[in-house]
PDB file of C-alpha atoms in Angstrom:
ATOM      1  CA  UNK M   1     -55.345 -26.501 175.545  1.00 63.00           C
ATOM      2  CA  UNK M   2     -56.691 -30.023 175.057  1.00 73.00           C
ATOM      3  CA  UNK M   3     -58.718 -31.591 177.898  1.00 91.00           C
ATOM      4  CA  UNK M   4     -57.800 -34.874 179.690  1.00 95.00           C
ATOM      5  CA  UNK M   5     -60.048 -36.280 182.408  1.00 96.00           C
ATOM      6  CA  UNK M   6     -59.533 -38.839 185.165  1.00 97.00           C
ATOM      7  CA  UNK M   7     -61.966 -40.875 187.163  1.00 97.00           C
ATOM      8  CA  UNK M   8     -62.236 -41.106 190.082  1.00 97.00           C
ATOM      9  CA  UNK M   9     -60.452 -37.949 191.453  1.00 96.00           C
ATOM     10  CA  UNK M  10     -59.930 -39.756 194.779  1.00 97.00           C
ATOM     11  CA  UNK M  11     -60.378 -43.271 195.995  1.00 97.00           C
ATOM     12  CA  UNK M  12     -59.969 -45.047 199.285  1.00 97.00           C
ATOM     13  CA  UNK M  13     -59.779 -48.786 199.256  1.00 95.00           C
ATOM     14  CA  UNK M  14     -58.898 -51.632 201.611  1.00 96.00           C
ATOM     15  CA  UNK M  15     -55.608 -53.508 201.244  1.00 96.00           C
ATOM     16  CA  UNK M  16     -55.878 -56.474 198.967  1.00 96.00           C
ATOM     17  CA  UNK M  17     -58.535 -54.914 196.629  1.00 96.00           C
ATOM     18  CA  UNK M  18     -58.027 -53.734 193.068  1.00 97.00           C
ATOM     19  CA  UNK M  19     -58.777 -50.247 191.960  1.00 97.00           C
ATOM     20  CA  UNK M  20     -59.349 -49.050 188.404  1.00 97.00           C
ATOM     21  CA  UNK M  21     -58.494 -45.550 187.255  1.00 98.00           C
ATOM     22  CA  UNK M  22     -59.793 -44.161 183.965  1.00 97.00           C
ATOM     23  CA  UNK M  23     -58.115 -41.513 181.761  1.00 96.00           C
ATOM     24  CA  UNK M  24     -60.101 -39.939 178.910  1.00 96.00           C
ATOM     25  CA  UNK M  25     -59.147 -37.479 176.234  1.00 94.00           C
ATOM     26  CA  UNK M  26     -62.270 -35.376 175.790  1.00 93.00           C
ATOM     27  CA  UNK M  27     -61.644 -33.444 172.673  1.00 90.00           C
ATOM     28  CA  UNK M  28     -59.098 -35.345 170.703  1.00 90.00           C
ATOM     29  CA  UNK M  29     -57.961 -38.777 169.793  1.00 90.00           C
ATOM     30  CA  UNK M  30     -54.950 -40.191 171.474  1.00 88.00           C
ATOM     31  CA  UNK M  31     -53.042 -43.092 170.110  1.00 84.00           C
ATOM     32  CA  UNK M  32     -50.603 -42.873 173.002  1.00 90.00           C
ATOM     33  CA  UNK M  33     -51.323 -42.230 176.586  1.00 93.00           C
ATOM     34  CA  UNK M  34     -48.905 -42.242 179.592  1.00 94.00           C
ATOM     35  CA  UNK M  35     -49.185 -43.103 183.266  1.00 96.00           C
ATOM     36  CA  UNK M  36     -47.278 -41.419 186.014  1.00 96.00           C
ATOM     37  CA  UNK M  37     -47.089 -41.714 189.776  1.00 97.00           C
ATOM     38  CA  UNK M  38     -46.137 -38.996 192.323  1.00 96.00           C
ATOM     39  CA  UNK M  39     -45.506 -39.453 195.927  1.00 94.00           C
ATOM     40  CA  UNK M  40     -45.609 -36.593 198.315  1.00 91.00           C
ATOM     41  CA  UNK M  41     -42.917 -33.864 197.780  1.00 89.00           C
ATOM     42  CA  UNK M  42     -41.366 -35.767 194.801  1.00 92.00           C
ATOM     43  CA  UNK M  43     -41.584 -35.386 191.124  1.00 92.00           C
ATOM     44  CA  UNK M  44     -43.692 -37.297 188.678  1.00 93.00           C
ATOM     45  CA  UNK M  45     -42.365 -40.763 187.811  1.00 94.00           C
ATOM     46  CA  UNK M  46     -43.267 -42.345 184.420  1.00 94.00           C
ATOM     47  CA  UNK M  47     -44.709 -45.701 184.950  1.00 95.00           C
ATOM     48  CA  UNK M  48     -45.837 -46.920 181.438  1.00 94.00           C
ATOM     49  CA  UNK M  49     -46.685 -45.959 177.972  1.00 92.00           C
ATOM     50  CA  UNK M  50     -50.114 -47.103 176.637  1.00 89.00           C
ATOM     51  CA  UNK M  51     -50.684 -47.552 173.014  1.00 86.00           C
ATOM     52  CA  UNK M  52     -54.173 -48.050 171.557  1.00 84.00           C
ATOM     53  CA  UNK M  53     -54.673 -51.597 170.468  1.00 82.00           C
ATOM     54  CA  UNK M  54     -51.326 -52.949 171.691  1.00 85.00           C
ATOM     55  CA  UNK M  55     -49.652 -53.949 174.937  1.00 88.00           C
ATOM     56  CA  UNK M  56     -48.454 -51.103 177.184  1.00 91.00           C
ATOM     57  CA  UNK M  57     -44.567 -50.484 177.577  1.00 91.00           C
ATOM     58  CA  UNK M  58     -43.559 -50.448 181.277  1.00 94.00           C
ATOM     59  CA  UNK M  59     -40.513 -48.404 182.712  1.00 93.00           C
ATOM     60  CA  UNK M  60     -37.886 -50.405 184.413  1.00 93.00           C
ATOM     61  CA  UNK M  61     -38.902 -51.392 187.961  1.00 94.00           C
ATOM     62  CA  UNK M  62     -42.630 -51.083 187.300  1.00 95.00           C
ATOM     63  CA  UNK M  63     -44.505 -54.360 187.732  1.00 94.00           C
ATOM     64  CA  UNK M  64     -46.746 -54.995 184.767  1.00 92.00           C
ATOM     65  CA  UNK M  65     -48.899 -57.622 186.602  1.00 95.00           C
ATOM     66  CA  UNK M  66     -49.347 -55.152 189.424  1.00 96.00           C
ATOM     67  CA  UNK M  67     -50.316 -52.233 187.351  1.00 97.00           C
ATOM     68  CA  UNK M  68     -52.540 -53.365 184.502  1.00 96.00           C
ATOM     69  CA  UNK M  69     -52.990 -50.999 181.564  1.00 94.00           C
ATOM     70  CA  UNK M  70     -55.600 -51.214 178.848  1.00 91.00           C
ATOM     71  CA  UNK M  71     -55.970 -48.777 176.062  1.00 89.00           C
ATOM     72  CA  UNK M  72     -59.061 -50.110 174.280  1.00 82.00           C
ATOM     73  CA  UNK M  73     -60.002 -46.954 172.255  1.00 90.00           C
ATOM     74  CA  UNK M  74     -58.514 -43.697 171.028  1.00 90.00           C
ATOM     75  CA  UNK M  75     -59.924 -41.745 173.942  1.00 93.00           C
ATOM     76  CA  UNK M  76     -59.754 -44.166 176.929  1.00 94.00           C
ATOM     77  CA  UNK M  77     -56.924 -45.769 178.911  1.00 94.00           C
ATOM     78  CA  UNK M  78     -57.400 -47.550 182.246  1.00 95.00           C
ATOM     79  CA  UNK M  79     -54.898 -48.255 185.031  1.00 97.00           C
ATOM     80  CA  UNK M  80     -55.859 -50.982 187.322  1.00 97.00           C
ATOM     81  CA  UNK M  81     -53.798 -51.347 190.557  1.00 97.00           C
ATOM     82  CA  UNK M  82     -54.215 -54.904 191.522  1.00 97.00           C
ATOM     83  CA  UNK M  83     -54.090 -56.237 195.060  1.00 96.00           C
ATOM     84  CA  UNK M  84     -53.406 -52.812 196.393  1.00 96.00           C
ATOM     85  CA  UNK M  85     -51.315 -52.255 199.485  1.00 96.00           C
ATOM     86  CA  UNK M  86     -50.598 -49.091 201.543  1.00 96.00           C
ATOM     87  CA  UNK M  87     -47.333 -48.554 199.655  1.00 96.00           C
ATOM     88  CA  UNK M  88     -49.393 -48.046 196.489  1.00 96.00           C
ATOM     89  CA  UNK M  89     -50.964 -45.009 197.861  1.00 97.00           C
ATOM     90  CA  UNK M  90     -49.933 -42.158 195.765  1.00 97.00           C
ATOM     91  CA  UNK M  91     -51.169 -39.581 193.212  1.00 97.00           C
ATOM     92  CA  UNK M  92     -51.721 -41.290 189.869  1.00 98.00           C
ATOM     93  CA  UNK M  93     -51.671 -39.019 186.770  1.00 97.00           C
ATOM     94  CA  UNK M  94     -52.237 -39.835 183.189  1.00 97.00           C
ATOM     95  CA  UNK M  95     -51.421 -37.813 179.961  1.00 94.00           C
ATOM     96  CA  UNK M  96     -52.480 -38.164 176.450  1.00 93.00           C
ATOM     97  CA  UNK M  97     -50.433 -37.177 173.473  1.00 88.00           C
ATOM     98  CA  UNK M  98     -51.976 -34.990 170.956  1.00 82.00           C
ATOM     99  CA  UNK M  99     -50.292 -35.185 167.596  1.00 76.00           C
ATOM    100  CA  UNK M 100     -46.729 -35.903 167.759  1.00 71.00           C
ATOM    101  CA  UNK M 101     -45.294 -33.223 170.004  1.00 72.00           C
ATOM    102  CA  UNK M 102     -47.585 -32.353 172.937  1.00 83.00           C
ATOM    103  CA  UNK M 103     -48.816 -34.164 175.964  1.00 88.00           C
ATOM    104  CA  UNK M 104     -51.793 -32.942 178.076  1.00 92.00           C
ATOM    105  CA  UNK M 105     -52.171 -34.143 181.639  1.00 95.00           C
ATOM    106  CA  UNK M 106     -55.233 -35.184 183.607  1.00 96.00           C
ATOM    107  CA  UNK M 107     -56.073 -33.670 186.928  1.00 96.00           C
ATOM    108  CA  UNK M 108     -54.682 -36.862 188.800  1.00 97.00           C
ATOM    109  CA  UNK M 109     -56.250 -39.507 191.012  1.00 97.00           C
ATOM    110  CA  UNK M 110     -55.403 -39.619 194.637  1.00 97.00           C
ATOM    111  CA  UNK M 111     -55.366 -43.289 195.838  1.00 97.00           C
ATOM    112  CA  UNK M 112     -55.231 -44.088 199.608  1.00 97.00           C
ATOM    113  CA  UNK M 113     -54.930 -47.836 200.543  1.00 97.00           C
ATOM    114  CA  UNK M 114     -55.803 -48.713 204.113  1.00 96.00           C
TER     115      UNK M 114
ATOM    116  CA  UNK R   1     -32.342 -38.663 177.304  1.00 55.00           C
ATOM    117  CA  UNK R   2     -30.640 -35.399 178.133  1.00 60.00           C
ATOM    118  CA  UNK R   3     -30.778 -34.461 181.667  1.00 85.00           C
ATOM    119  CA  UNK R   4     -31.801 -31.004 182.820  1.00 93.00           C
ATOM    120  CA  UNK R   5     -30.562 -28.848 185.747  1.00 94.00           C
ATOM    121  CA  UNK R   6     -32.840 -26.180 187.289  1.00 96.00           C
ATOM    122  CA  UNK R   7     -32.717 -24.102 190.485  1.00 97.00           C
ATOM    123  CA  UNK R   8     -34.679 -25.625 193.265  1.00 96.00           C
ATOM    124  CA  UNK R   9     -36.638 -22.476 194.084  1.00 97.00           C
ATOM    125  CA  UNK R  10     -37.086 -18.889 192.885  1.00 97.00           C
ATOM    126  CA  UNK R  11     -39.081 -15.890 194.205  1.00 97.00           C
ATOM    127  CA  UNK R  12     -40.854 -13.114 191.998  1.00 96.00           C
ATOM    128  CA  UNK R  13     -42.842 -10.145 192.867  1.00 97.00           C
ATOM    129  CA  UNK R  14     -46.312  -9.933 191.525  1.00 97.00           C
ATOM    130  CA  UNK R  15     -46.419  -7.890 188.178  1.00 97.00           C
ATOM    131  CA  UNK R  16     -42.722  -8.391 187.457  1.00 97.00           C
ATOM    132  CA  UNK R  17     -41.241 -10.840 184.907  1.00 97.00           C
ATOM    133  CA  UNK R  18     -40.313 -14.277 186.147  1.00 98.00           C
ATOM    134  CA  UNK R  19     -37.269 -15.761 184.292  1.00 98.00           C
ATOM    135  CA  UNK R  20     -36.680 -19.404 184.972  1.00 98.00           C
ATOM    136  CA  UNK R  21     -33.455 -20.888 183.822  1.00 97.00           C
ATOM    137  CA  UNK R  22     -32.613 -24.419 182.652  1.00 97.00           C
ATOM    138  CA  UNK R  23     -29.449 -26.088 181.728  1.00 96.00           C
ATOM    139  CA  UNK R  24     -29.331 -28.953 179.239  1.00 93.00           C
ATOM    140  CA  UNK R  25     -25.867 -29.204 178.091  1.00 92.00           C
ATOM    141  CA  UNK R  26     -26.032 -32.781 176.806  1.00 90.00           C
ATOM    142  CA  UNK R  27     -29.052 -31.903 174.510  1.00 90.00           C
ATOM    143  CA  UNK R  28     -29.046 -33.698 171.119  1.00 86.00           C
ATOM    144  CA  UNK R  29     -30.052 -32.197 167.852  1.00 84.00           C
ATOM    145  CA  UNK R  30     -33.433 -33.850 167.687  1.00 82.00           C
ATOM    146  CA  UNK R  31     -34.490 -33.236 171.196  1.00 87.00           C
ATOM    147  CA  UNK R  32     -37.104 -30.659 172.145  1.00 90.00           C
ATOM    148  CA  UNK R  33     -37.358 -28.540 175.211  1.00 93.00           C
ATOM    149  CA  UNK R  34     -40.626 -28.700 176.941  1.00 93.00           C
ATOM    150  CA  UNK R  35     -41.889 -26.656 179.927  1.00 96.00           C
ATOM    151  CA  UNK R  36     -44.708 -27.811 182.103  1.00 96.00           C
ATOM    152  CA  UNK R  37     -45.864 -26.415 185.541  1.00 97.00           C
ATOM    153  CA  UNK R  38     -47.777 -28.108 188.339  1.00 97.00           C
ATOM    154  CA  UNK R  39     -49.797 -26.242 190.806  1.00 95.00           C
ATOM    155  CA  UNK R  40     -50.179 -28.150 194.151  1.00 88.00           C
ATOM    156  CA  UNK R  41     -52.262 -31.315 193.842  1.00 86.00           C
ATOM    157  CA  UNK R  42     -53.075 -30.830 190.214  1.00 93.00           C
ATOM    158  CA  UNK R  43     -51.884 -32.520 187.025  1.00 95.00           C
ATOM    159  CA  UNK R  44     -49.099 -30.805 185.082  1.00 95.00           C
ATOM    160  CA  UNK R  45     -50.100 -28.001 182.692  1.00 95.00           C
ATOM    161  CA  UNK R  46     -48.370 -27.558 179.235  1.00 93.00           C
ATOM    162  CA  UNK R  47     -46.782 -24.295 178.771  1.00 96.00           C
ATOM    163  CA  UNK R  48     -44.608 -24.184 175.767  1.00 95.00           C
ATOM    164  CA  UNK R  49     -41.905 -26.091 173.801  1.00 93.00           C
ATOM    165  CA  UNK R  50     -39.278 -25.279 171.244  1.00 93.00           C
ATOM    166  CA  UNK R  51     -36.316 -26.927 169.302  1.00 91.00           C
ATOM    167  CA  UNK R  52     -34.056 -24.186 168.174  1.00 91.00           C
ATOM    168  CA  UNK R  53     -35.981 -20.907 167.795  1.00 88.00           C
ATOM    169  CA  UNK R  54     -37.395 -18.804 170.345  1.00 94.00           C
ATOM    170  CA  UNK R  55     -41.178 -19.327 170.994  1.00 96.00           C
ATOM    171  CA  UNK R  56     -43.869 -17.228 172.446  1.00 97.00           C
ATOM    172  CA  UNK R  57     -47.547 -17.973 173.195  1.00 95.00           C
ATOM    173  CA  UNK R  58     -50.194 -16.470 175.501  1.00 95.00           C
ATOM    174  CA  UNK R  59     -48.674 -17.942 178.597  1.00 95.00           C
ATOM    175  CA  UNK R  60     -44.974 -17.378 178.293  1.00 97.00           C
ATOM    176  CA  UNK R  61     -41.835 -16.995 176.165  1.00 98.00           C
ATOM    177  CA  UNK R  62     -39.155 -19.627 175.673  1.00 98.00           C
ATOM    178  CA  UNK R  63     -35.642 -18.433 174.927  1.00 97.00           C
ATOM    179  CA  UNK R  64     -33.162 -20.998 173.704  1.00 96.00           C
ATOM    180  CA  UNK R  65     -29.418 -20.239 173.446  1.00 96.00           C
ATOM    181  CA  UNK R  66     -27.810 -20.604 170.115  1.00 94.00           C
ATOM    182  CA  UNK R  67     -25.835 -23.671 171.215  1.00 94.00           C
ATOM    183  CA  UNK R  68     -29.064 -25.177 172.682  1.00 94.00           C
ATOM    184  CA  UNK R  69     -27.278 -25.914 175.937  1.00 95.00           C
ATOM    185  CA  UNK R  70     -29.608 -23.721 177.914  1.00 96.00           C
ATOM    186  CA  UNK R  71     -33.047 -22.060 177.962  1.00 97.00           C
ATOM    187  CA  UNK R  72     -35.159 -19.622 179.885  1.00 98.00           C
ATOM    188  CA  UNK R  73     -38.867 -19.536 180.433  1.00 98.00           C
ATOM    189  CA  UNK R  74     -40.192 -16.098 180.869  1.00 98.00           C
ATOM    190  CA  UNK R  75     -43.403 -15.236 182.460  1.00 98.00           C
ATOM    191  CA  UNK R  76     -43.804 -11.585 181.456  1.00 97.00           C
ATOM    192  CA  UNK R  77     -46.124 -10.409 184.262  1.00 96.00           C
ATOM    193  CA  UNK R  78     -46.350 -12.960 187.023  1.00 97.00           C
ATOM    194  CA  UNK R  79     -49.419 -13.200 189.098  1.00 97.00           C
ATOM    195  CA  UNK R  80     -50.015 -15.063 192.338  1.00 97.00           C
ATOM    196  CA  UNK R  81     -51.700 -17.817 190.362  1.00 96.00           C
ATOM    197  CA  UNK R  82     -48.428 -18.553 188.613  1.00 97.00           C
ATOM    198  CA  UNK R  83     -46.951 -19.990 191.961  1.00 97.00           C
ATOM    199  CA  UNK R  84     -46.200 -23.585 191.083  1.00 97.00           C
ATOM    200  CA  UNK R  85     -43.454 -26.033 190.302  1.00 97.00           C
ATOM    201  CA  UNK R  86     -41.992 -25.479 186.802  1.00 98.00           C
ATOM    202  CA  UNK R  87     -40.480 -28.490 184.967  1.00 96.00           C
ATOM    203  CA  UNK R  88     -38.029 -28.111 182.144  1.00 96.00           C
ATOM    204  CA  UNK R  89     -37.891 -31.346 180.160  1.00 93.00           C
ATOM    205  CA  UNK R  90     -35.879 -32.519 177.273  1.00 90.00           C
ATOM    206  CA  UNK R  91     -37.883 -34.893 175.018  1.00 82.00           C
ATOM    207  CA  UNK R  92     -36.559 -37.352 172.543  1.00 68.00           C
ATOM    208  CA  UNK R  93     -37.850 -36.493 169.100  1.00 58.00           C
ATOM    209  CA  UNK R  94     -37.860 -40.009 167.576  1.00 60.00           C
ATOM    210  CA  UNK R  95     -37.258 -43.617 168.190  1.00 56.00           C
ATOM    211  CA  UNK R  96     -38.691 -46.157 170.812  1.00 52.00           C
ATOM    212  CA  UNK R  97     -39.065 -43.653 173.500  1.00 57.00           C
ATOM    213  CA  UNK R  98     -40.750 -41.101 171.333  1.00 64.00           C
ATOM    214  CA  UNK R  99     -42.992 -38.777 173.319  1.00 72.00           C
ATOM    215  CA  UNK R 100     -41.969 -39.788 176.748  1.00 83.00           C
ATOM    216  CA  UNK R 101     -41.418 -37.133 179.257  1.00 87.00           C
ATOM    217  CA  UNK R 102     -39.112 -37.774 182.274  1.00 86.00           C
ATOM    218  CA  UNK R 103     -39.577 -35.233 184.994  1.00 89.00           C
ATOM    219  CA  UNK R 104     -36.744 -33.698 187.123  1.00 89.00           C
ATOM    220  CA  UNK R 105     -37.314 -31.890 190.449  1.00 91.00           C
ATOM    221  CA  UNK R 106     -38.243 -28.688 188.719  1.00 95.00           C
ATOM    222  CA  UNK R 107     -38.139 -25.116 190.121  1.00 97.00           C
ATOM    223  CA  UNK R 108     -40.658 -24.019 192.827  1.00 97.00           C
ATOM    224  CA  UNK R 109     -41.708 -20.520 191.707  1.00 98.00           C
ATOM    225  CA  UNK R 110     -43.347 -18.433 194.572  1.00 98.00           C
ATOM    226  CA  UNK R 111     -44.999 -15.142 193.418  1.00 98.00           C
ATOM    227  CA  UNK R 112     -45.270 -12.615 196.277  1.00 96.00           C
ATOM    228  CA  UNK R 113     -47.880  -9.863 196.479  1.00 95.00           C
TER     229      UNK R 113
END
């Protein structure tokens, strides 16, 4: 299958700081990437759809000013958690759509906000 | 989007076939059935997808009923490494939400030695 990477794999930060997570499609170009969040013992929750060269589309209830998404190239999307708080601690996962049918997921980034 | 219903958990003996059911009674004609799995603390892994016909690849087989209201994912010879949460997802084929996957709770498959 296609390869999607995320960086960093885990990050610990202080409350009030901002954290940037990168998502890269390594062996294909992705015009569309997706960002998910997963809390312990829960399923993945779609946060936003990231389209190359245009603004991201956020799911209902997700604050766009809190979770900034930039999809500057066909192989890179970034998610910035601004002014992070302990309740933002979670497992953040990106996916990239290859062609029109299949999404491939990254390994995830574990964020801990102290 | 059509909702899916899966059993919360299932067990399977190593070497045996694991048959994971999924109900999607409200599926529309342009909606695909996708299966992903998630091993603990990792990103989901794509397994297989289908629209109407049965599908098979190196990982699994997907059997979709003729009325498309349910499907079964078959792992022909389960191994301990197949222990994971398996998600059945119905994905919209076109329109503004094209490509979005909405995950349910999935089925925790445990393969026993």
